[in-house]
Coordinates of C-alpha atoms and ligand atoms in Angstrom, one line a residue:
X68 CA 117.6 158.4 156.8
X69 CA 121.0 159.8 157.5
X70 CA 122.3 158.9 161.0
X71 CA 123.7 161.8 163.0
X72 CA 125.0 161.9 166.5
X73 CA 122.6 164.8 167.4
X74 CA 119.6 162.8 166.2
X75 CA 120.5 160.2 168.8
X76 CA 121.2 162.6 171.6
X77 CA 119.1 163.8 174.5
X78 CA 119.6 167.4 175.6
X79 CA 119.4 168.8 179.0
X80 CA 118.9 172.6 179.2
X81 CA 120.5 174.6 182.0
X82 CA 119.3 178.1 183.1
X83 CA 122.5 178.9 184.9
X84 CA 121.2 181.7 187.2
X85 CA 118.8 179.2 188.8
X86 CA 120.7 175.9 188.6
X87 CA 123.3 175.8 191.5
X88 CA 125.0 178.5 193.5
X89 CA 128.5 177.6 194.7
X90 CA 129.4 180.7 196.7
X91 CA 126.3 181.7 198.6
X92 CA 125.5 184.9 196.7
X93 CA 122.1 183.6 195.7
X94 CA 123.0 183.3 192.0
X95 CA 123.7 180.1 190.2
X96 CA 127.2 179.9 188.6
X97 CA 129.6 177.9 186.6
X98 CA 131.2 176.2 189.6
X99 CA 127.7 175.2 190.7
X100 CA 127.1 173.6 187.3
X101 CA 130.5 171.8 187.4
X102 CA 129.5 170.3 190.7
X103 CA 126.3 168.8 189.2
X104 CA 127.7 167.5 185.9
X105 CA 127.8 163.9 187.3
X106 CA 124.2 164.2 188.2
X107 CA 123.4 165.2 184.6
X108 CA 125.6 162.4 183.2
X109 CA 123.8 159.9 185.4
X110 CA 120.5 160.9 183.8
X111 CA 121.9 159.4 180.6
X112 CA 121.7 162.6 178.6
X113 CA 124.4 163.5 176.0
X114 CA 124.3 167.2 175.6
X115 CA 124.0 170.2 177.9
X116 CA 122.6 173.4 176.5
X117 CA 123.7 176.3 178.5
X118 CA 121.6 179.4 178.4
X119 CA 123.8 182.6 178.1
X120 CA 126.7 182.9 180.4
X121 CA 128.4 185.8 178.6
X122 CA 129.2 189.2 180.2
X123 CA 125.9 191.0 180.6
X124 CA 124.2 193.7 182.6
X125 CA 121.4 191.2 183.0
X126 CA 118.3 193.2 181.9
X127 CA 117.1 190.0 180.4
X128 CA 119.0 187.4 182.3
X129 CA 122.0 187.2 180.0
X130 CA 120.2 187.6 176.7
X131 CA 121.6 191.1 176.6
X132 CA 125.3 190.5 176.0
X133 CA 127.9 193.2 176.5
X134 CA 130.9 191.0 175.7
X135 CA 130.6 187.8 173.7
X136 CA 134.1 186.6 174.7
X137 CA 133.9 187.0 178.4
X138 CA 132.0 185.3 181.2
X139 CA 129.4 187.1 183.3
X140 CA 131.2 188.2 186.5
X141 CA 128.4 186.6 188.7
X142 CA 128.8 183.3 186.9
X143 CA 132.6 183.1 187.2
X144 CA 135.6 183.4 184.9
X145 CA 136.8 182.0 181.6
X146 CA 139.0 179.6 183.6
X147 CA 135.8 178.3 185.2
X148 CA 134.3 177.9 181.8
X149 CA 137.3 176.0 180.4
X150 CA 137.1 173.7 183.4
X151 CA 133.4 173.2 182.9
X152 CA 134.0 172.2 179.2
X153 CA 136.8 169.9 180.1
X154 CA 134.9 168.2 182.9
X155 CA 131.8 167.8 180.8
X156 CA 133.9 166.3 177.9
X157 CA 135.6 163.9 180.3
X158 CA 132.2 162.7 181.4
X159 CA 131.1 162.3 177.9
X160 CA 128.8 165.3 177.8
X161 CA 128.8 167.8 175.0
X162 CA 128.2 171.5 175.6
X163 CA 126.0 173.7 173.4
X164 CA 125.9 177.4 174.0
X165 CA 123.3 180.0 173.4
X166 CA 124.1 182.3 170.5
X167 CA 122.4 185.6 170.9
X168 CA 123.0 187.7 167.8
X169 CA 119.7 189.3 166.9
X170 CA 120.8 192.0 169.4
X171 CA 123.5 193.0 171.9
X172 CA 123.3 194.8 175.2
X173 CA 123.2 198.6 175.0
X174 CA 126.3 198.3 177.1
X175 CA 128.2 196.4 174.4
X176 CA 131.2 198.6 173.2
X177 CA 129.8 198.4 169.6
X178 CA 126.6 200.1 170.7
X179 CA 128.3 202.6 173.0
X180 CA 130.4 203.6 170.0
X181 CA 127.4 203.5 167.6
X182 CA 125.3 205.8 169.7
X183 CA 128.1 208.4 170.3
X184 CA 127.4 210.1 167.0
X185 CA 125.6 209.7 163.6
X186 CA 129.0 209.6 162.0
X187 CA 130.4 206.8 164.2
X188 CA 132.0 204.1 162.1
X189 CA 129.9 201.6 164.1
X190 CA 126.6 203.6 163.7
X191 CA 125.4 201.2 161.0
X192 CA 126.0 198.2 163.2
X193 CA 122.5 198.9 164.6
X194 CA 119.2 200.0 163.1
X195 CA 118.7 203.8 163.4
X196 CA 115.9 205.9 162.0
X197 CA 114.6 209.4 162.2
X198 CA 111.1 209.9 163.6
X199 CA 108.2 210.1 161.2
X200 CA 105.8 213.0 161.2
X201 CA 106.9 213.9 164.7
X202 CA 106.3 210.4 166.0
X203 CA 108.0 206.9 166.0
X204 CA 109.6 205.6 162.8
X205 CA 106.9 202.9 162.6
X206 CA 104.2 201.2 164.6
X207 CA 105.9 197.9 165.5
X208 CA 105.3 196.5 169.0
X209 CA 108.2 195.1 171.0
X210 CA 108.0 191.5 172.3
X211 CA 108.1 192.9 175.8
X212 CA 105.3 195.6 175.4
X213 CA 105.5 199.1 174.0
X214 CA 107.3 200.3 170.8
X215 CA 110.3 198.7 169.3
X216 CA 111.8 202.2 169.0
X217 CA 113.8 204.0 171.6
X218 CA 114.6 207.7 171.2
X219 CA 118.2 208.7 171.5
X220 CA 118.4 212.3 172.5
X221 CA 122.0 212.9 171.7
X222 CA 121.7 212.1 168.0
X223 CA 118.0 212.8 167.7
X224 CA 117.2 209.4 166.1
X225 CA 115.6 206.2 167.3
X226 CA 117.1 202.7 167.5
X227 CA 115.2 199.5 167.1
X228 CA 114.8 196.8 169.8
X229 CA 112.5 193.9 169.3
X230 CA 113.0 193.0 173.0
X231 CA 113.9 195.4 175.9
X232 CA 115.3 198.9 175.1
X233 CA 118.6 197.5 176.6
X234 CA 118.7 195.0 173.7
X235 CA 119.3 197.0 170.5
X236 CA 118.9 194.9 167.3
X237 CA 122.0 194.4 165.3
X238 CA 122.0 195.4 161.6
X239 CA 122.7 192.2 159.7
X240 CA 122.7 194.1 156.4
X241 CA 126.1 195.5 157.5
X242 CA 128.9 193.2 156.3
X243 CA 131.2 194.1 159.1
X244 CA 128.6 192.9 161.6
X245 CA 128.4 189.6 159.8
X246 CA 132.2 189.3 159.9
X247 CA 132.5 190.1 163.5
X248 CA 129.9 187.5 164.4
X249 CA 131.7 184.9 162.2
X250 CA 134.9 185.6 164.1
X251 CA 133.2 185.3 167.5
X252 CA 131.5 182.0 166.6
X253 CA 134.7 180.6 165.3
X254 CA 136.5 181.6 168.5
X255 CA 134.0 179.6 170.6
X256 CA 134.1 176.6 168.3
X257 CA 137.9 176.6 168.4
X258 CA 137.6 176.4 172.2
X259 CA 135.9 173.0 171.6
X260 CA 132.2 173.6 172.3
X261 CA 129.8 171.3 170.5
X262 CA 127.1 173.6 169.0
X263 CA 124.8 176.5 169.3
X264 CA 121.2 177.3 170.0
X265 CA 120.5 180.3 167.8
X266 CA 118.4 182.7 169.9
X267 CA 115.7 184.7 168.1
X268 CA 117.4 183.8 164.8
X269 CA 114.1 184.2 162.8
X270 CA 114.2 187.9 163.4
X271 CA 117.7 189.0 162.3
X272 CA 116.3 190.4 159.0
X273 CA 113.6 193.0 158.9
X274 CA 111.3 193.9 156.0
X275 CA 112.9 196.4 153.5
X276 CA 111.9 200.0 154.3
X277 CA 110.6 199.0 157.8
X278 CA 106.9 199.6 156.8
X279 CA 104.1 200.1 159.3
X280 CA 102.1 196.9 160.0
X281 CA 98.4 197.1 159.0
X282 CA 96.4 198.5 161.9
X283 CA 92.7 198.6 161.3
X284 CA 92.0 199.0 165.1
X285 CA 94.3 202.0 165.4
X286 CA 96.4 200.5 168.2
X287 CA 99.4 202.4 169.6
X288 CA 101.7 199.5 168.6
X289 CA 101.1 196.5 166.4
X290 CA 102.8 193.1 166.6
X291 CA 104.3 192.9 163.2
X292 CA 105.6 189.3 163.1
X293 CA 105.6 188.9 159.4
X294 CA 107.7 192.1 158.9
X295 CA 110.5 190.7 161.0
X296 CA 110.2 187.0 161.1
X297 CA 111.6 184.2 158.8
X298 CA 112.3 186.6 155.9
X299 CA 114.1 185.1 152.8
X300 CA 117.4 186.8 153.6
X301 CA 117.7 185.0 156.9
X302 CA 118.4 181.8 154.9
X303 CA 121.1 183.4 152.9
X304 CA 122.8 184.6 156.0
X305 CA 122.6 181.2 157.7
X306 CA 124.1 179.5 154.6
X307 CA 126.9 182.0 154.6
X308 CA 127.6 181.3 158.3
X309 CA 127.8 177.6 157.5
X310 CA 130.1 178.1 154.6
X311 CA 132.3 180.5 156.3
X312 CA 132.5 178.8 159.8
X313 CA 130.1 176.1 160.9
X314 CA 130.9 173.5 158.2
X315 CA 134.4 173.1 159.5
X316 CA 133.1 171.7 162.8
X317 CA 131.2 168.6 163.8
X318 CA 128.6 170.4 165.9
X319 CA 124.8 170.6 166.3
X320 CA 122.7 173.7 165.8
X321 CA 119.1 174.5 166.8
X322 CA 117.4 177.7 165.9
X323 CA 114.6 179.5 167.8
X324 CA 112.1 180.2 165.1
X325 CA 108.6 181.3 166.2
X326 CA 105.8 181.9 163.7
X327 CA 106.3 179.0 161.3
X328 CA 104.8 175.7 160.4
X329 CA 106.7 172.5 159.4
X330 CA 106.8 173.3 155.6
X331 CA 108.4 176.6 156.3
X332 CA 110.7 175.1 158.9
X333 CA 112.2 172.9 156.1
X334 CA 113.6 176.0 154.6
X335 CA 115.9 176.1 157.7
X336 CA 116.4 172.4 158.3
X337 CA 115.8 170.6 155.1
X338 CA 118.6 168.1 154.6
X339 CA 120.0 170.0 151.6
X340 CA 119.7 173.5 153.0
X341 CA 122.9 173.7 155.0
X342 CA 121.4 176.1 157.5
X343 CA 120.4 174.6 160.8
X344 CA 120.0 171.0 162.1
X345 CA 116.8 171.7 164.0
X346 CA 114.4 174.5 164.9
X347 CA 112.3 175.0 168.0
X348 CA 108.7 175.5 166.8
X349 CA 106.1 177.3 168.8
X350 CA 102.7 176.1 167.6
X351 CA 102.1 173.8 170.6
X352 CA 103.2 176.6 172.9
X353 CA 100.7 179.1 171.3
X354 CA 97.6 176.9 171.2
X355 CA 96.6 178.3 174.6
X356 CA 97.0 182.0 173.6
X357 CA 94.8 184.4 171.7
X358 CA 96.1 185.4 168.3
X359 CA 98.0 188.7 167.7
X360 CA 99.2 191.5 169.9
X361 CA 99.9 190.5 173.4
X362 CA 98.1 187.2 172.7
X363 CA 100.4 185.2 174.9
X364 CA 98.7 186.6 178.1
X365 CA 95.2 186.0 176.9
X366 CA 94.4 182.5 178.3
X367 CA 92.7 180.1 176.1
X368 CA 92.3 176.5 177.1
X369 CA 94.3 174.0 175.1
X370 CA 92.8 170.7 173.9
X371 CA 94.5 167.4 173.4
X372 CA 93.1 167.2 169.9
X373 CA 95.0 170.4 169.1
X374 CA 98.1 169.1 170.6
X375 CA 97.9 165.9 168.7
X376 CA 97.2 167.7 165.5
X377 CA 100.1 170.1 165.9
X378 CA 102.7 167.5 166.9
X379 CA 101.5 165.0 164.4
X380 CA 101.8 167.5 161.6
X381 CA 105.4 168.3 162.5
X382 CA 106.2 164.6 162.9
X383 CA 104.9 163.7 159.5
X384 CA 106.0 166.6 157.4
X385 CA 109.5 166.5 158.7
X386 CA 110.0 162.8 158.5
X387 CA 112.8 161.9 156.1
X388 CA 113.3 165.6 155.2
X389 CA 114.3 167.4 158.4
X390 CA 114.6 166.7 162.1
X391 CA 112.4 167.8 165.0
X392 CA 113.5 169.5 168.2
X393 CA 111.0 168.4 170.8
X394 CA 110.2 170.3 174.0
X395 CA 107.3 170.8 176.4
X396 CA 109.0 173.5 178.5
X397 CA 112.0 175.8 178.6
X398 CA 113.1 179.0 180.4
X399 CA 110.5 181.1 178.5
X400 CA 107.5 178.8 179.1
X401 CA 105.6 177.6 182.2
X402 CA 106.4 174.2 183.7
X403 CA 105.1 171.4 181.6
X404 CA 103.5 169.5 184.4
X405 CA 101.5 172.6 185.4
X406 CA 100.6 173.3 181.9
X407 CA 99.8 169.9 180.2
X408 CA 99.7 167.6 183.2
X409 CA 98.4 167.9 186.7
X410 CA 100.5 169.6 189.4
X411 CA 98.3 168.4 192.2
X412 CA 97.2 164.9 193.0
X413 CA 98.6 163.3 189.9
X414 CA 101.9 165.3 189.6
X415 CA 104.0 162.2 189.5
X416 CA 101.9 160.2 187.1
X417 CA 101.3 163.1 184.7
X418 CA 105.0 164.2 184.8
X419 CA 106.0 160.7 183.8
X420 CA 103.3 160.6 181.1
X421 CA 104.6 163.8 179.6
X422 CA 108.1 162.5 179.8
X423 CA 107.0 159.5 177.8
X424 CA 105.7 161.7 175.1
X425 CA 108.8 163.9 175.0
X426 CA 111.2 160.9 174.8
X427 CA 109.3 158.8 172.3
X428 CA 108.6 161.3 169.5
X429 CA 110.8 161.5 166.4
X430 CA 113.3 164.3 167.0
X431 CA 115.8 165.3 169.6
X432 CA 114.3 165.7 173.1
X433 CA 115.1 168.7 175.2
X434 CA 114.6 168.4 178.9
X435 CA 114.5 171.6 180.9
X436 CA 116.2 171.6 184.3
X437 CA 113.8 170.5 187.0
X438 CA 111.4 168.9 184.5
X439 CA 113.0 165.5 185.4
X440 CA 111.7 165.9 189.0
X441 CA 108.3 167.3 188.0
X442 CA 108.9 170.9 189.2
X443 CA 105.8 173.1 189.1
X444 CA 104.8 176.7 188.5
X445 CA 105.4 178.6 191.8
X446 CA 102.2 180.8 191.9
X447 CA 103.7 183.7 193.9
X448 CA 101.0 185.8 195.6
X449 CA 102.8 189.1 195.1
X450 CA 104.1 190.7 192.0
X451 CA 107.1 191.7 194.0
X452 CA 108.3 188.1 193.9
X453 CA 108.5 188.1 190.1
X454 CA 111.7 189.1 188.4
X455 CA 111.2 188.6 184.7
X456 CA 111.2 191.8 182.6
X457 CA 108.5 190.6 180.2
X458 CA 106.2 189.7 183.2
X459 CA 106.8 193.1 184.9
X460 CA 106.2 195.0 181.7
X461 CA 103.0 193.1 181.2
X462 CA 101.9 193.8 184.7
X463 CA 102.5 197.6 184.5
X464 CA 101.0 197.8 181.0
X465 CA 97.9 195.9 182.1
X466 CA 97.5 198.1 185.3
X467 CA 97.7 201.2 183.1
X468 CA 95.0 199.8 181.0
X469 CA 92.7 199.1 184.0
X470 CA 92.8 195.3 183.9
X471 CA 91.7 194.0 187.4
X472 CA 94.6 192.7 189.6
X473 CA 93.2 189.2 189.9
X474 CA 93.1 188.9 186.1
X475 CA 96.6 190.1 185.7
X476 CA 97.9 187.7 188.4
X477 CA 96.0 184.8 186.9
X478 CA 97.7 185.3 183.6
X479 CA 101.1 185.6 185.3
X480 CA 100.5 182.4 187.3
X481 CA 99.9 180.6 184.1
X482 CA 102.3 182.2 181.6
X483 CA 105.1 184.1 183.3
X484 CA 108.5 183.0 182.3
X485 CA 109.5 183.0 185.9
X486 CA 107.3 179.8 186.3
X487 CA 110.3 177.9 185.0
X488 CA 113.0 180.1 186.4
X489 CA 112.7 179.4 190.2
X490 CA 115.8 177.7 191.6
X491 CA 116.4 174.1 191.0
X492 CA 115.2 172.0 193.9
X493 CA 118.1 169.8 195.0
X494 CA 117.1 168.8 198.5
X495 CA 115.0 169.8 201.6
X496 CA 117.6 172.1 203.1
X497 CA 116.7 175.8 203.2
X498 CA 116.2 177.3 199.7
X499 CA 116.1 173.7 198.4
X500 CA 119.9 173.4 198.6
X501 CA 120.2 175.8 195.7
X502 CA 122.1 178.4 197.7
X503 CA 123.3 179.0 201.3
X504 CA 122.5 182.7 200.8
X505 CA 119.3 184.5 199.7
X506 CA 118.2 183.3 196.2
X507 CA 117.7 186.0 193.5
X508 CA 114.2 184.7 193.1
X509 CA 112.1 182.7 195.7
X510 CA 112.3 178.9 195.7
X511 CA 109.0 177.2 195.0
X512 CA 107.4 176.4 198.4
X513 CA 106.9 172.7 197.5
X514 CA 110.7 172.0 197.6
X515 CA 110.5 169.8 200.7
X516 CA 108.5 167.3 198.7
X517 CA 109.7 168.0 195.2
X518 CA 113.5 167.7 195.1
X519 CA 116.3 165.7 193.5
X520 CA 117.4 164.0 196.8
X521 CA 113.9 162.6 197.3
X522 CA 113.7 161.4 193.8
X523 CA 117.1 159.8 193.9
X524 CA 116.1 157.8 196.9
X525 CA 112.7 156.6 195.6
X526 CA 113.0 154.0 192.9
X527 CA 109.5 154.9 191.7
X528 CA 110.3 158.6 191.2
X529 CA 109.9 160.8 188.2
X530 CA 113.7 161.1 188.0
X531 CA 114.2 157.3 187.8
X532 CA 111.4 157.1 185.2
X533 CA 113.3 159.6 183.1
X534 CA 116.5 157.5 183.4
X535 CA 114.7 154.4 182.3
X536 CA 113.1 156.3 179.4
X537 CA 116.3 157.8 178.2
X538 CA 118.0 154.4 178.4
X539 CA 115.2 152.8 176.5
X540 CA 115.3 155.3 173.7
X541 CA 119.1 154.7 173.4
X542 CA 118.5 151.0 172.8
X543 CA 115.5 151.1 170.5
X544 CA 116.4 152.4 167.1
X545 CA 112.7 152.6 166.3
X546 CA 112.3 155.3 169.0
X547 CA 115.0 157.3 167.3
X548 CA 114.6 156.8 163.6
X549 CA 111.2 155.1 163.4
X550 CA 108.4 156.6 161.4
X551 CA 105.6 158.1 163.5
X552 CA 102.0 157.3 162.9
X553 CA 99.1 158.7 164.9
X554 CA 96.4 156.2 166.0
X555 CA 92.9 157.0 167.2
X556 CA 93.3 160.6 165.9
X557 CA 89.8 161.7 167.0
X558 CA 90.0 160.3 170.6
X559 CA 89.9 163.5 172.8
X560 CA 91.5 161.8 175.9
X561 CA 94.2 159.5 174.6
X562 CA 97.3 160.2 172.6
X563 CA 98.3 157.0 170.9
X564 CA 101.0 156.5 168.2
X565 CA 103.3 154.0 166.8
X566 CA 106.9 154.2 165.7
X567 CA 108.0 151.8 163.0
X568 CA 111.5 151.0 161.8
X569 CA 111.7 148.1 159.4
X570 CA 110.2 145.2 161.3
X571 CA 110.5 146.9 164.7
X572 CA 107.3 148.6 166.0
X573 CA 106.8 150.5 169.3
X574 CA 103.4 151.5 170.4
X575 CA 102.9 154.5 172.8
X576 CA 99.6 154.9 174.7
X577 CA 99.1 158.0 176.8
X578 CA 96.1 159.0 178.9
X579 CA 96.3 162.8 179.2
X580 CA 93.7 163.3 181.9
X581 CA 92.5 162.1 185.3
X582 CA 89.6 160.1 183.8
X583 CA 89.7 156.4 183.1
X584 CA 88.9 155.9 179.4
X585 CA 89.1 152.6 177.7
X586 CA 91.8 151.9 175.2
X587 CA 91.0 149.5 172.4
X588 CA 93.7 148.3 170.1
X589 CA 93.0 149.2 166.5
X590 CA 92.0 146.3 164.2
X591 CA 95.1 146.3 162.1
X592 CA 97.4 145.8 165.1
X593 CA 95.5 142.9 166.5
X594 CA 97.7 140.2 165.1
X595 CA 100.8 141.5 166.9
X596 CA 102.2 140.3 170.2
X597 CA 102.8 143.0 172.7
X598 CA 105.7 143.2 175.1
X599 CA 105.6 145.9 177.7
X600 CA 108.7 148.1 177.7
X601 CA 107.8 150.7 180.3
X602 CA 104.8 152.2 182.1
X603 CA 104.2 154.7 184.9
X604 CA 101.9 152.2 186.6
X605 CA 102.2 148.5 187.6
X606 CA 100.8 146.5 184.7
X607 CA 99.6 143.0 185.3
X608 CA 97.4 141.9 182.4
X609 CA 99.1 140.4 179.4
X610 CA 96.9 141.3 176.5
X611 CA 96.2 144.9 175.3
X612 CA 93.1 144.2 173.2
X613 CA 91.1 146.5 175.4
X614 CA 91.7 147.9 178.9
X615 CA 90.7 150.7 181.2
X616 CA 93.4 153.3 181.6
X617 CA 94.3 154.8 184.9
X618 CA 94.7 158.6 185.4
X619 CA 97.6 159.9 183.3
X620 CA 98.7 156.3 182.5
X621 CA 101.5 155.9 180.0
X622 CA 102.6 152.6 178.4
X623 CA 105.2 151.7 175.8
X624 CA 104.9 148.4 174.1
X625 CA 107.1 146.7 171.6
X626 CA 104.9 144.9 169.0
X627 CA 106.2 141.6 167.6
X628 CA 104.8 139.5 164.8
X629 CA 103.6 136.3 166.5
Ligands
GLC209 C1 114.7 184.3 173.3 C2 115.1 183.8 174.6 C3 114.4 184.7 175.6 C4 115.0 186.1 175.4 C5 114.8 186.6 174.0 C6 115.6 187.8 173.7 O1 113.3 184.2 173.0 O2 114.7 182.5 174.8 O3 114.7 184.3 177.0 O4 114.3 187.0 176.3 O5 115.1 185.6 173.1 O6 117.0 187.4 173.6
CA210 CA1 127.0 182.3 192.9

C-alpha cells in the first residue's frame, strides 16, 4: 500500500463560531483559535480542519459564502488568518479549509449580478428556470425542508437551492464558474494551506433536464437524492480540478459524499482516479433514521450489528484500493457519546471506548472539537435556545403538520445539529471559559464537570486517553496500514477486530453497552501471546482466553507469536 502523510495523520475539526472567543462578543474567532493551537498540538494531532471562516451573512453558519477571499468580520481579518496559518505551521500542524462550492450566499456579488436581469452576463452562474404549469419547476425537496426553488419576482423565474434559499446552487455546467473556482482554490493553496474538505461535493451536478422525482404518494416535495447526487459528471469535474490546480500541491482532500456505498466511493477515491483522497460516508450516520423524505428526524434505534456491518464493509472494500475517513461525530451530527455511548453514568468509559474505535480503524480519524473531553448533547428545554436553520425549519414544518410538541423536541434532542455546536467547554468559569460575554448559543449545563481544565488535571481523563491513543497509533504501523478483519461478527454486544501488517497483529476488543458479556478468544488466535497496549480500565489478569468485560470496556492488545 502506498504510504502517504495524510494516511498517517489524525485530524481535529474546529467549528470556529463555538471554539474560543477572544474578544467577548460571544462568537468564537481566529484569535481564539490561535490561542488554543498549542492545546491542539499537545493532543498529538497533525491536521486542523477549519469549518468555513469566509465572509458570510451566516444564514448557515458560514456555509453561505459571500466572498471566498475574505474572512468573516466576526472571525477576524486576513492578517489574523495569516498568523493562524503561520503559528500552526510553526507548531507542526497543517490547516485544511472547508471548500463550499455547491452554492454561494445570495449576497455573493455573482448572485447579486445574476439576479439583476435575465440578460446578466452572470445569470448562468446559477440554476434558473421558469415555473411549470403555474407551479414550481420541479418537485425536489430542499435538505432544509420545503422546495429547492425560490421565486424571484423581478425576473419571474425560480432559482435552485438544495439548502436554504440564501444558498443558491452554482451552475457547474458553466465553464466560467469552473474557472473562477479554480482560481480561488489556487489562491488559497498559494497561501500555503494544506488541503480542503469539499462540502456537499456529491451534489454539484444535477440530472439533465431537472426531471421530477417519482412521487407515488403525491407529496408536496420529494427528496430526489439520485437526481442530484454522485452523478457521473461530478467525477469529470473533480479530475479537471486536479489536473488544473490540485496536482501541483502536496495537499489532502476529503469530500462530503452522502448517499453512497464503498464501491461507489471508489469512483472518487480509487488510487487511480485522481479525484479525492478520502470521502466522508454517511451509512453509519443514517442507520438510526427512517428512509426517504425527512427521514433524518424519524428516530429509529441503531444496533451494534448494523454498525459493525457498515464499518466492516467500508474497511474491507476500500482496503488496498482507497482510504477511509473515519468519524463518529461532526458539526452536523449529534455528539458521539450521546449517540453511540452513554452520556450518563458511563460517560467517561464509553467516550474512551468510542475513541478506541475511531483511532484503531483503517483510515484517517477525524476528531470533532469537544469529543476529546466527552462533550454531550445539551438537551435544551426550549426551542428558543436552538439556532440551527435546519432544526428551526424542521420545528416549524412539524408544527404546521400537527406533530405534538414532545415528539418534535424529542427528535431535536437526538438529532439537531446544535447538539454538537454548543461552545467548547474549556473550564468551570462562566460560559465554560468560552467567552467573557454572552455566547451566541447556550453552553451545555454540564460544563462544570465536563471541561478541558478538569481533564488536563486528571491523568485518567478522556483527554489523556485520547493522547495515549493518538501516540499509540503513531507508533504502530499495523494501526495505520494493517488490514482489518472483523471477529465475532454475530456477537450483538461486542465489537472485536484485528489489524494485521506482516507479522504485527493488534487486537481490539470493545464492549458497546453497560452489560458484562464474556469475551472468548477465537480458536485460531489461541497460540498468540497477548501484550496489553491500552485499556480504559485497570487490567490485572494476564491471559485473554476468556474474561468478563466491564461496561463499555475497551482493550487493545498486541499479539505476538510465542
Ligand atoms: C454540509 C455542511 C453543512 C451545511 C451544508 C450546506 O452538509 O457540513 O453544515 O449546512 O453542507 O453547505
Ligand atoms: Ca469573538
